[in-house]
Tab-separated table of C-alpha atoms in Angstrom:
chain	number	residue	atom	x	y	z
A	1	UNK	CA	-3.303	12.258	-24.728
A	2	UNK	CA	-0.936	9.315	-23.411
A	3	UNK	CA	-2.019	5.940	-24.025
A	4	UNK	CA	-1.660	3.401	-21.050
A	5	UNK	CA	-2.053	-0.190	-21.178
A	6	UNK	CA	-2.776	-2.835	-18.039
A	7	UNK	CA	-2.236	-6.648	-18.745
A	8	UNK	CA	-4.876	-9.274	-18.006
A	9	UNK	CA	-5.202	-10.295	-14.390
A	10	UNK	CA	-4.713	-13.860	-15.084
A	11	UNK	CA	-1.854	-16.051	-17.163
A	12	UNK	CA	-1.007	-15.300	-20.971
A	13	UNK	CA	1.095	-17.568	-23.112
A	14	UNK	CA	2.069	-14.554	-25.247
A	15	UNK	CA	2.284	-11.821	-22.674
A	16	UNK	CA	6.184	-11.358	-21.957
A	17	UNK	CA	5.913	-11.410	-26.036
A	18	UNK	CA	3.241	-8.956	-26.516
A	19	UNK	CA	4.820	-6.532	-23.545
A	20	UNK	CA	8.116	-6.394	-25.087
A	21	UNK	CA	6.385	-5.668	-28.711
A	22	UNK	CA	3.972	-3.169	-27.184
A	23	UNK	CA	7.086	-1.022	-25.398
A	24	UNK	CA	8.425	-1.373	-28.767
A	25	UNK	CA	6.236	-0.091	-30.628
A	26	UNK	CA	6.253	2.851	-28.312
A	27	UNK	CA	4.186	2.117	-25.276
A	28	UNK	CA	5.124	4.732	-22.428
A	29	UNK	CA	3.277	3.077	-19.301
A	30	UNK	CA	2.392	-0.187	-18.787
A	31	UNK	CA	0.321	-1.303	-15.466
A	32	UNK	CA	1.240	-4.780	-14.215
A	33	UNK	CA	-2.139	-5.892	-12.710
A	34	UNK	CA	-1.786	-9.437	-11.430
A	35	UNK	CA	-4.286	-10.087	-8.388
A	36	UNK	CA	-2.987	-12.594	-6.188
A	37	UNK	CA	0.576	-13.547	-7.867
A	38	UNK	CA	3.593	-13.918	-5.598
A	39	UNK	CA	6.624	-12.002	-5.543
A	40	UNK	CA	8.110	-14.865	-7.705
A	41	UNK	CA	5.174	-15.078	-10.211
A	42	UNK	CA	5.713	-11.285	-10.621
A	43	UNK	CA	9.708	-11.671	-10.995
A	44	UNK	CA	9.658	-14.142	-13.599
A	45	UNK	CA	7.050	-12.244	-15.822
A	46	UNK	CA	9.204	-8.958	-14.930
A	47	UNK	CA	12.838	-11.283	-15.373
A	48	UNK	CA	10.971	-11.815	-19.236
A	49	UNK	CA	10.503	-8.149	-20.396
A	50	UNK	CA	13.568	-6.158	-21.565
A	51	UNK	CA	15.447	-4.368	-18.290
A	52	UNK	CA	15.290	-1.149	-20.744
A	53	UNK	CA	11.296	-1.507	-20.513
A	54	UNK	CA	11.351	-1.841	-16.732
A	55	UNK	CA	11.315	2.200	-15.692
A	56	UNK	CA	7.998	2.422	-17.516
A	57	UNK	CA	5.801	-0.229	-15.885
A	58	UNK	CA	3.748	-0.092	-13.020
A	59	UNK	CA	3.247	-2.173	-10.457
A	60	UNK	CA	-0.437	-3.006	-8.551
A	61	UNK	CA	0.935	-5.326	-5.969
A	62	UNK	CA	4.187	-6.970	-4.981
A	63	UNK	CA	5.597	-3.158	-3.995
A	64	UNK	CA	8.756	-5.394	-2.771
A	65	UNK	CA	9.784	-5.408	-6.295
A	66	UNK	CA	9.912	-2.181	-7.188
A	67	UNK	CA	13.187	-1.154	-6.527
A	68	UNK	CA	14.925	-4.381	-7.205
A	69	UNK	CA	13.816	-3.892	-10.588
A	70	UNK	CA	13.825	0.181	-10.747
A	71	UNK	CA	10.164	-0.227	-11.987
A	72	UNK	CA	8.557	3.425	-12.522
A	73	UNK	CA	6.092	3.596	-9.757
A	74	UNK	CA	3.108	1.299	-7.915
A	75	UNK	CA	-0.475	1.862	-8.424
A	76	UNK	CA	-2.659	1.728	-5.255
A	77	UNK	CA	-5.851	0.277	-5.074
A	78	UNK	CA	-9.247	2.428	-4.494
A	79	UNK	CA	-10.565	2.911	-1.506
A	80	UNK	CA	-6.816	2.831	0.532
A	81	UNK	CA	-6.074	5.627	2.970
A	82	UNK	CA	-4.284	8.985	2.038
A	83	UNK	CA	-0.187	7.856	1.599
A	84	UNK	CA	1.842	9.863	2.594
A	85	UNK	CA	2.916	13.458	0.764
A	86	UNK	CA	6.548	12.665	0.698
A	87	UNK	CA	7.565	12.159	-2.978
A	88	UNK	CA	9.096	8.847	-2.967
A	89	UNK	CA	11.880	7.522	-5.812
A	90	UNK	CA	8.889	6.639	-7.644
A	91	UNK	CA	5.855	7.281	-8.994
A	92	UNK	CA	2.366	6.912	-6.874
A	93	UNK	CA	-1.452	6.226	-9.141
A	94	UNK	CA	-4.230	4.960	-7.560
A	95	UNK	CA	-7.583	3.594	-8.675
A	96	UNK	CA	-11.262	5.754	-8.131
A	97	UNK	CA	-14.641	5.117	-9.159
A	98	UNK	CA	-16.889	8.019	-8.570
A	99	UNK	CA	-15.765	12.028	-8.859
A	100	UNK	CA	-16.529	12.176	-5.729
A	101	UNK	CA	-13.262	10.421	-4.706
A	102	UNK	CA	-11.415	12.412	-7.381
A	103	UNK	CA	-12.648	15.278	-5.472
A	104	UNK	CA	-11.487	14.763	-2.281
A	105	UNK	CA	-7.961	13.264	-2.897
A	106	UNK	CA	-5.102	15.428	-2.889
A	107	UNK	CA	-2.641	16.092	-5.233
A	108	UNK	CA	-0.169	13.303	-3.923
A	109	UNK	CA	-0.780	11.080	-6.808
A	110	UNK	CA	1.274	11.254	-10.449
A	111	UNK	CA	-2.545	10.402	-12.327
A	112	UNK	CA	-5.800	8.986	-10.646
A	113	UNK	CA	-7.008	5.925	-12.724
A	114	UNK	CA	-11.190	6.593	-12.836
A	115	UNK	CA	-13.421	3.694	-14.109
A	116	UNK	CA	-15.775	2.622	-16.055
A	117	UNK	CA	-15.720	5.818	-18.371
A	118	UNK	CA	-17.415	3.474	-21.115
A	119	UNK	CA	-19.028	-0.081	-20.743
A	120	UNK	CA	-16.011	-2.473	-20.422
A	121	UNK	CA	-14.220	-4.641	-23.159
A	122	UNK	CA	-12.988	-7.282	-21.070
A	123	UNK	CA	-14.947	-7.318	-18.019
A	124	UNK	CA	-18.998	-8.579	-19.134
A	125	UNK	CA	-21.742	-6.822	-17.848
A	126	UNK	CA	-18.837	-4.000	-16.178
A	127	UNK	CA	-21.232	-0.682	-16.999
A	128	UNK	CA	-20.081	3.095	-17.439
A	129	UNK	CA	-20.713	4.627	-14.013
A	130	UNK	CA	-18.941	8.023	-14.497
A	131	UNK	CA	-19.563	9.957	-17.703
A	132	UNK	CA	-18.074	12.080	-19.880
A	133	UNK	CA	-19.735	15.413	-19.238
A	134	UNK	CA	-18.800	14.722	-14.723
A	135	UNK	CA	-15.298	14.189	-15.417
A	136	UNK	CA	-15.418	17.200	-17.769
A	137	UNK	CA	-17.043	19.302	-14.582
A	138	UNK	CA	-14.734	17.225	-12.613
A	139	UNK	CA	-11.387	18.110	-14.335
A	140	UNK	CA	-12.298	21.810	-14.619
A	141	UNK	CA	-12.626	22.124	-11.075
A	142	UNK	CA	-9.609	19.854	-10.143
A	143	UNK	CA	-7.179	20.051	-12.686
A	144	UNK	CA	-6.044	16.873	-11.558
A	145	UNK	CA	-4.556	13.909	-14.020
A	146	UNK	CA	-6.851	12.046	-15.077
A	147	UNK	CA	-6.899	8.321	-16.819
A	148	UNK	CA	-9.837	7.111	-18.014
A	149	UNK	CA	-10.661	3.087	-18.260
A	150	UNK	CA	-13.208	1.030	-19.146
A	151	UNK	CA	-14.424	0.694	-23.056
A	152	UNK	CA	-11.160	2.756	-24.264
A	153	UNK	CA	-11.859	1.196	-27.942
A	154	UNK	CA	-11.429	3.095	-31.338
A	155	UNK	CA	-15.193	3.987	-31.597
A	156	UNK	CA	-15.298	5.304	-28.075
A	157	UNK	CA	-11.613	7.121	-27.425
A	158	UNK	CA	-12.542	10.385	-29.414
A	159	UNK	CA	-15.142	11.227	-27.295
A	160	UNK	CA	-12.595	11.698	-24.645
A	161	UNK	CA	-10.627	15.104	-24.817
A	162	UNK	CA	-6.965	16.394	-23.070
A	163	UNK	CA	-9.179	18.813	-21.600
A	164	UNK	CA	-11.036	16.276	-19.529
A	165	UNK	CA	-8.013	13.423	-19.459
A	166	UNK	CA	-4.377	13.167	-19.277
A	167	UNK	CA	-4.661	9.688	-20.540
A	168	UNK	CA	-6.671	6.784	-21.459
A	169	UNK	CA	-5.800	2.930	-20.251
A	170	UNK	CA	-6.529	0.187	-22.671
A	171	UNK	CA	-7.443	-3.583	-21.505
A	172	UNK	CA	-9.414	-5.594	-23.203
A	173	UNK	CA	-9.029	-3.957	-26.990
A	174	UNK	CA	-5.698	-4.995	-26.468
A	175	UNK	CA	-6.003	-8.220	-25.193
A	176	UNK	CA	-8.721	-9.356	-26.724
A	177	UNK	CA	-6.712	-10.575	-29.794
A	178	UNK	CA	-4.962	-13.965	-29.534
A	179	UNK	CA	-1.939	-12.972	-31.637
A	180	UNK	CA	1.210	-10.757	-30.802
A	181	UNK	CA	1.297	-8.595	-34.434
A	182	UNK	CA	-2.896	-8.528	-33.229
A	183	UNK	CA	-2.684	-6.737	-30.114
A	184	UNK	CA	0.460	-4.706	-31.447
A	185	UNK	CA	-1.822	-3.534	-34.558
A	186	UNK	CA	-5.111	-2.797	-31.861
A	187	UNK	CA	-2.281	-0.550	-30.023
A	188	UNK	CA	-0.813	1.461	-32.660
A	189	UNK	CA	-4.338	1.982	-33.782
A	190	UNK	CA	-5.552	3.458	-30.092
A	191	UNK	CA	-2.216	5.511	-29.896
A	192	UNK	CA	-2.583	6.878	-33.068
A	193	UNK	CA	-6.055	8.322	-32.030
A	194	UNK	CA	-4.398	8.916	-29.008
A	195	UNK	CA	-1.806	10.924	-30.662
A	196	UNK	CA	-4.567	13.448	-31.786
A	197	UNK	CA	-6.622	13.867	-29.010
B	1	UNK	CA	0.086	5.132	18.598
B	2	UNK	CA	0.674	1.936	21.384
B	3	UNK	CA	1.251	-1.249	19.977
B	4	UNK	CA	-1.668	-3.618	21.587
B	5	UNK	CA	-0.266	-6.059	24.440
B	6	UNK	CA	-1.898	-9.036	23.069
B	7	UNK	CA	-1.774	-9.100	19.402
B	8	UNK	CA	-4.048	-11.783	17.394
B	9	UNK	CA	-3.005	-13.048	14.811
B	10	UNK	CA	-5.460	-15.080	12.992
B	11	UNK	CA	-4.962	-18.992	11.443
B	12	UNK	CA	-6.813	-20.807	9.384
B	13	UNK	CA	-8.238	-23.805	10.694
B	14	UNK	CA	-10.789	-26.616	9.507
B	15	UNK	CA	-13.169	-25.653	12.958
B	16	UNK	CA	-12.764	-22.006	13.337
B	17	UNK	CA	-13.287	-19.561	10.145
B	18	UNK	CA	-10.758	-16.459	10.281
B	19	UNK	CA	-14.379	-14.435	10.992
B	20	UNK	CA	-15.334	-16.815	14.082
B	21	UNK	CA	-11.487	-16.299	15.493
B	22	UNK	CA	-12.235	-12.372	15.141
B	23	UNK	CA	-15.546	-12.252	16.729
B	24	UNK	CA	-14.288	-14.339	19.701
B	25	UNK	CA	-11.233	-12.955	20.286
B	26	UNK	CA	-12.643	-9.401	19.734
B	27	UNK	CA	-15.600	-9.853	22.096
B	28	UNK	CA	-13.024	-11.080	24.876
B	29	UNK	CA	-11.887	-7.461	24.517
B	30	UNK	CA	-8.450	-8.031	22.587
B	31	UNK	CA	-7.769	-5.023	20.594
B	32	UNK	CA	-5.045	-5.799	18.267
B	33	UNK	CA	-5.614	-8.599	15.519
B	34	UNK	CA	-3.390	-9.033	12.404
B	35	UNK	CA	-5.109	-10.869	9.490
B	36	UNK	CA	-2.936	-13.116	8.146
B	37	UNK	CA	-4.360	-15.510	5.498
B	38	UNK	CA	-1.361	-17.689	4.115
B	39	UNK	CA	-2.362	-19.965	1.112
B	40	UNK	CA	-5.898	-18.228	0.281
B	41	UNK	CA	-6.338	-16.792	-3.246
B	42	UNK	CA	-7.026	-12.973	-3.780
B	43	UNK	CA	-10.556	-13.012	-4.029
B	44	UNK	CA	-11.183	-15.219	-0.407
B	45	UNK	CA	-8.266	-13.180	1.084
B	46	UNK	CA	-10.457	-9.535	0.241
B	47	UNK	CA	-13.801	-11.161	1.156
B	48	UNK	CA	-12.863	-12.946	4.636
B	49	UNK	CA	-10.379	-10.015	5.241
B	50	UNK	CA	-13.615	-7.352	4.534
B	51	UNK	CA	-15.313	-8.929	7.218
B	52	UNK	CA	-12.544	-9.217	9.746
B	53	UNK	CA	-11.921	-5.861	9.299
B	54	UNK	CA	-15.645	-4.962	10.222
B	55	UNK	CA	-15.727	-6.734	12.973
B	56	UNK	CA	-12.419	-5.234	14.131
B	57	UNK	CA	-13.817	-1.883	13.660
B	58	UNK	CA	-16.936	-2.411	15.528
B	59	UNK	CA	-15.244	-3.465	18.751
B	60	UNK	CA	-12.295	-0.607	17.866
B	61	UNK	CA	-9.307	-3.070	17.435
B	62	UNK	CA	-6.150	-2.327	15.455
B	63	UNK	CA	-6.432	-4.498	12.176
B	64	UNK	CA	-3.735	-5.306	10.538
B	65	UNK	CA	-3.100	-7.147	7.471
B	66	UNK	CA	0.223	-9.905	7.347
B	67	UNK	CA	2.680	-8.793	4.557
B	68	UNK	CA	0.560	-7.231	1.775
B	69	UNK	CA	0.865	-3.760	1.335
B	70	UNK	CA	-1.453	-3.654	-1.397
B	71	UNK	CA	-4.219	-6.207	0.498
B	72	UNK	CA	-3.737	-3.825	3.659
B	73	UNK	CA	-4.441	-0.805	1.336
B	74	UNK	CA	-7.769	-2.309	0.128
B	75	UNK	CA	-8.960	-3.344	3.001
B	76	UNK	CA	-8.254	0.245	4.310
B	77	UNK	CA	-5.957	-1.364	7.825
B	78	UNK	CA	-4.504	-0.025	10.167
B	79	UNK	CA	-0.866	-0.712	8.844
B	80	UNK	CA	1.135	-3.716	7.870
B	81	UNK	CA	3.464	-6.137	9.413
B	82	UNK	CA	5.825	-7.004	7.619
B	83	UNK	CA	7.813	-10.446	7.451
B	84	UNK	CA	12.309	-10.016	6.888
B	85	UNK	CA	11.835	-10.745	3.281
B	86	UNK	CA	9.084	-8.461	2.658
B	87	UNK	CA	9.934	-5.049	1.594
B	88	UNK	CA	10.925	-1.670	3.260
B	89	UNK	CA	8.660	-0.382	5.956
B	90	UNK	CA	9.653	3.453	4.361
B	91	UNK	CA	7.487	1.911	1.151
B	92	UNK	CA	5.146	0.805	3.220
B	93	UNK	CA	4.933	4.335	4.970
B	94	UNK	CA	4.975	5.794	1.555
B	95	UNK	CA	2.379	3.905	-0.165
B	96	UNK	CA	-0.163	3.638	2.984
B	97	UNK	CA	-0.008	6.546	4.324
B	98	UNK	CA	2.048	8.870	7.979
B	99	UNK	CA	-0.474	7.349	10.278
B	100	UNK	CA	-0.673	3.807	8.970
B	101	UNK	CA	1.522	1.547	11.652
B	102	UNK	CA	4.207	-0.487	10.500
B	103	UNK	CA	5.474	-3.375	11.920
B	104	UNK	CA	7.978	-5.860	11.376
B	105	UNK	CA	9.447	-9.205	12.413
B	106	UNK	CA	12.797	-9.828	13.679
B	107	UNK	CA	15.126	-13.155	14.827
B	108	UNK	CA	18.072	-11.736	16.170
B	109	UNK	CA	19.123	-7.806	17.250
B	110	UNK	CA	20.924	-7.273	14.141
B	111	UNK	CA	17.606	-6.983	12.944
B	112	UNK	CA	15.884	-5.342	15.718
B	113	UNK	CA	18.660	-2.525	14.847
B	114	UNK	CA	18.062	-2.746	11.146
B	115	UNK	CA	14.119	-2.435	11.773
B	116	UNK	CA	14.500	0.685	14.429
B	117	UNK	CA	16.790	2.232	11.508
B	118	UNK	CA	14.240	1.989	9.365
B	119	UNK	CA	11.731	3.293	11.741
B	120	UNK	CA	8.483	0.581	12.097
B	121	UNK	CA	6.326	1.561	14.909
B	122	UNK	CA	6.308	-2.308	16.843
B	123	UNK	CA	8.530	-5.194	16.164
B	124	UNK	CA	7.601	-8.630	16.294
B	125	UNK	CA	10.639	-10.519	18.061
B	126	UNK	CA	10.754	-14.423	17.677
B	127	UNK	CA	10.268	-17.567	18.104
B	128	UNK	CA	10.171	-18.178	21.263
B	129	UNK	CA	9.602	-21.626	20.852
B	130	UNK	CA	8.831	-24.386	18.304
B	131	UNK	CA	5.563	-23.650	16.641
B	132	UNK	CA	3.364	-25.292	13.931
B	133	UNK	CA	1.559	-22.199	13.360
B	134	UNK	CA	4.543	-20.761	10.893
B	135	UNK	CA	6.512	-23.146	8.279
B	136	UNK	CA	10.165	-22.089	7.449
B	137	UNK	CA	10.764	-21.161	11.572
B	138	UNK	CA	14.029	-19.468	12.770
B	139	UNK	CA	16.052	-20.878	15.486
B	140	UNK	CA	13.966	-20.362	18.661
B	141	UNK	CA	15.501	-17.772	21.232
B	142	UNK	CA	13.651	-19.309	24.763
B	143	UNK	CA	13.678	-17.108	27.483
B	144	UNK	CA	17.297	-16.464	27.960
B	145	UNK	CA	17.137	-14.978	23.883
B	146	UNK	CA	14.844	-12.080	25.017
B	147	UNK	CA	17.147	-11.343	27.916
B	148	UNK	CA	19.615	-10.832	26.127
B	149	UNK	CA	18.158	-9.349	23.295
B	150	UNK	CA	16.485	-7.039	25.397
B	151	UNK	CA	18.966	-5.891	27.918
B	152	UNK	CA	20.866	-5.218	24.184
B	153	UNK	CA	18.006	-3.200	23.107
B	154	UNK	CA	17.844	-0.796	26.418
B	155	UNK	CA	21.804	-0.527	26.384
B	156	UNK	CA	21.887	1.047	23.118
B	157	UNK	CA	18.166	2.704	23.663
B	158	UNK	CA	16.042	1.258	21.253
B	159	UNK	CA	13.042	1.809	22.891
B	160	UNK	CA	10.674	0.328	19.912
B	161	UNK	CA	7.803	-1.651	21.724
B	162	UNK	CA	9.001	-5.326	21.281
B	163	UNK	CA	6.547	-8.429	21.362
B	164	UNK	CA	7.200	-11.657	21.755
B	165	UNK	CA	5.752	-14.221	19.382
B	166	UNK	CA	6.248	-18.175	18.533
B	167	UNK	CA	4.622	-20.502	20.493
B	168	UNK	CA	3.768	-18.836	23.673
B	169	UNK	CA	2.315	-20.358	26.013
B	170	UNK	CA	-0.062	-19.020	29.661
B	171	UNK	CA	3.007	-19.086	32.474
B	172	UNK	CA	5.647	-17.804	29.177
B	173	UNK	CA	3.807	-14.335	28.913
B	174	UNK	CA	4.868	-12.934	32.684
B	175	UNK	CA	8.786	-13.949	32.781
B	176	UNK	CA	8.586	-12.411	29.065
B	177	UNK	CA	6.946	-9.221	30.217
B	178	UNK	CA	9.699	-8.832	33.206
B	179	UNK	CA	12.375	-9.247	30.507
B	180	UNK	CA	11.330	-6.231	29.041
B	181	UNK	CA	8.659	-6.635	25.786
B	182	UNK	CA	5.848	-4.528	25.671
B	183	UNK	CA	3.131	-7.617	24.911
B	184	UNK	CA	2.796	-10.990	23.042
B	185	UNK	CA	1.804	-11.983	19.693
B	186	UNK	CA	-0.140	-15.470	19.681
B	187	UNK	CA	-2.647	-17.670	17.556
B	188	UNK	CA	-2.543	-21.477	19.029
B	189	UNK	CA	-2.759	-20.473	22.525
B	190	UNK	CA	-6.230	-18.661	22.228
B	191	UNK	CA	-7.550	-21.272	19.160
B	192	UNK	CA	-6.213	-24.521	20.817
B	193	UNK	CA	-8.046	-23.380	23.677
B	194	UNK	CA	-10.991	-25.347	24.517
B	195	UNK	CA	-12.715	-22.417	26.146
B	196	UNK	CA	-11.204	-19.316	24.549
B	197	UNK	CA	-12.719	-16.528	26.149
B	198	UNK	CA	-11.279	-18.053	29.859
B	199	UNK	CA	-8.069	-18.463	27.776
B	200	UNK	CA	-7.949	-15.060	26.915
B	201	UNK	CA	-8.956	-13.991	30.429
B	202	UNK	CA	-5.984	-15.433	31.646
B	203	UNK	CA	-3.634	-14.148	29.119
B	204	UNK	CA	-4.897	-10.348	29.956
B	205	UNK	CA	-4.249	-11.351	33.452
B	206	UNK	CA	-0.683	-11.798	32.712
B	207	UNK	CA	-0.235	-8.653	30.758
B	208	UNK	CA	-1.352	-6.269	33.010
């Protein structure tokens, strides 16, 4: 199962740090989630990780950027309308929160991000709304990509299984840690799990 | 789809929320409105926008979200417009979809050509004047500009629809109509108004 990781919404002293270390030590897709941050907020954080790092991130906003910096693809938000089914340079993921918006998207999208599998790390009080057995029914029916977020900790990633997900994103197990060789240690351990499932 | 003739776009100010300016103007029967927010942070920019979008939907107006491709996607618009500095309208099309509109701002024909190339459904052509509305404003083009812009734009048949925007005012909109754009962009003229719903009664009286 491929392990993703998305960075904190907000500002991190360590993050262009803990990015570089995380591709590094192997990471193959990295989201870029940064609500609200202008094209030059997102250039300078991008302008700080390693241009050989750059074809495996994702972006969530500032789409203006992606082929300036030959990023791998942009993530679109739940709830936006169908794009279109032409396949683009790039790659195309997109956010959903019930099955019942798995179920009715097409197959335009690389991997459909679906959230909260578990109760959140990061995010208090952010609950499990879709369990495992739906997206198991789900993915059976489908066959679609699936990534599950939310809770994607040590105790909780074996309960996922290839059958049911193409991949699992990681947040706040990553993040959580103040240190660099912290949230590089936290990601080896989820990828070696991973690496199993 | 036909680009609106009268296209709000909305402005913050300290007397009239972004939700006010969309109930009035949408109530005087405009049918276009682009939500542009400049300055707002994420969070206010999803919850006004929500709400504007609502409203727009109730009356059936085009909504359109300023610039953000990924704000217009959440907010599930209509389609985009797009500023000079902001991004391909292909992407756009790509990432919101065949029937989302795309539109796009333009100064001078060189870009009017470069924005029919790359195939937006509207363009916004301006200034026509000085305005407050917008910092960082282009040289204005005045009525003689969209002459000659226009006459340009029928020689070599670029038949994109083509409104005017940048400090427009009442007796501006039917010279600019007989030069050839399809309709008007505007923000001051209806929210400087002190009664906006006669304002906007005149403006659709020099439209049609």
């Amino acid at each position: 199962m491929k392990l993703l990781v998305i960075s904190t919404p907000g500002f991190d002293g360590a993050e262009t740090e803990t990015i570089n270390a995380l591709f590094s030590a192997g990471l193959e897709i990295l989201h870029l989630r940064k609500p609200g941050w202008s094209n030059l907020q997102m250039a300078e954080l991008l302008d700080g990780i390693d241009p050989a790092h750059h074809p495996r991130i994702m972006i969530h906003s500032n789409y203006d950027l992606l082929e300036k910096y030959q990023l791998r693809g942009a993530h679109l938000p739940s709830r936006s309308i169908h794009p279109c089914s032409t396949t683009p340079a790039y790659s195309r993921s997109r956010s959903c929160h019930s099955i019942e918006e798995v179920e009715c998207l097409a197959g335009i999208y690389e991997y459909l991000f679906i959230s909260p599998v578990f109760d959140s790390v990061s995010k208090q009080g952010y609950l499990s709304a879709v369990s495992v057995d739906e997206l198991h029914n789900c993915t059976n029916s489908s066959g679609r990509r699936l990534v599950a977020l939310g809770g994607i900790t040590a105790q909780k990633l074996p309960e996922l299984s290839s059958s049911i997900c193409w991949g699992a994103a990681a947040l706040g197990t990553i993040w959580q840690h103040e240190g660099v060789v912290e949230r590089v240690s936290a990601f080896r351990n989820l990828q070696k799990i991973a690496d199993r499932i | 789809m036909i680009a609106g003739k009268i296209q709000f776009i909305t402005d913050p100010r300290p007397d009239s929320s972004l939700v006010e300016q969309a109930e009035v103007v949408c109530r005087a029967g405009i049918d276009w409105l682009q939500f542009r927010f400049k300055d707002a942070d994420r969070d206010e920019k999803l919850s006004v926008g929500k709400e504007v979008a609502e409203i727009c939907r109730s009356f059936k107006a085009t909504f359109m979200v300023n610039d953000d491709i990924e704000l217009a996607a959440e907010l599930g618009a209509d389609g985009v417009h797009l500023g000079l500095d902001d991004g391909e309208p292909q992407m756009a099309r790509d990432l919101l979809g065949s029937s989302a509109i795309i539109g796009g701002t333009c100064n001078t024909f060189a870009d009017i050509e470069l924005r029919h190339k790359q195939g937006v459904d509207y363009i916004g052509l301006g200034p026509y004047r000085f305005t407050s509305t917008k910092k960082n404003l282009s040289p204005t083009l005045g009525l003689e500009g969209y002459r000659t812009i226009m006459q340009e734009c029928r020689r070599r048949g670029i038949t994109t629809p083509i409104v005017a925007i940048g400090g427009i005012a009442v007796e501006d909109i039917a010279p600019l109509i007989s030069s050839g754009v399809h309709g008007v962009a505007i923000s001051s003229l209806i929210l400087d108004a002190e009664n906006p719903q006669s304002r906007i009664a005149a403006i659709r009286q020099q439209v049609s």
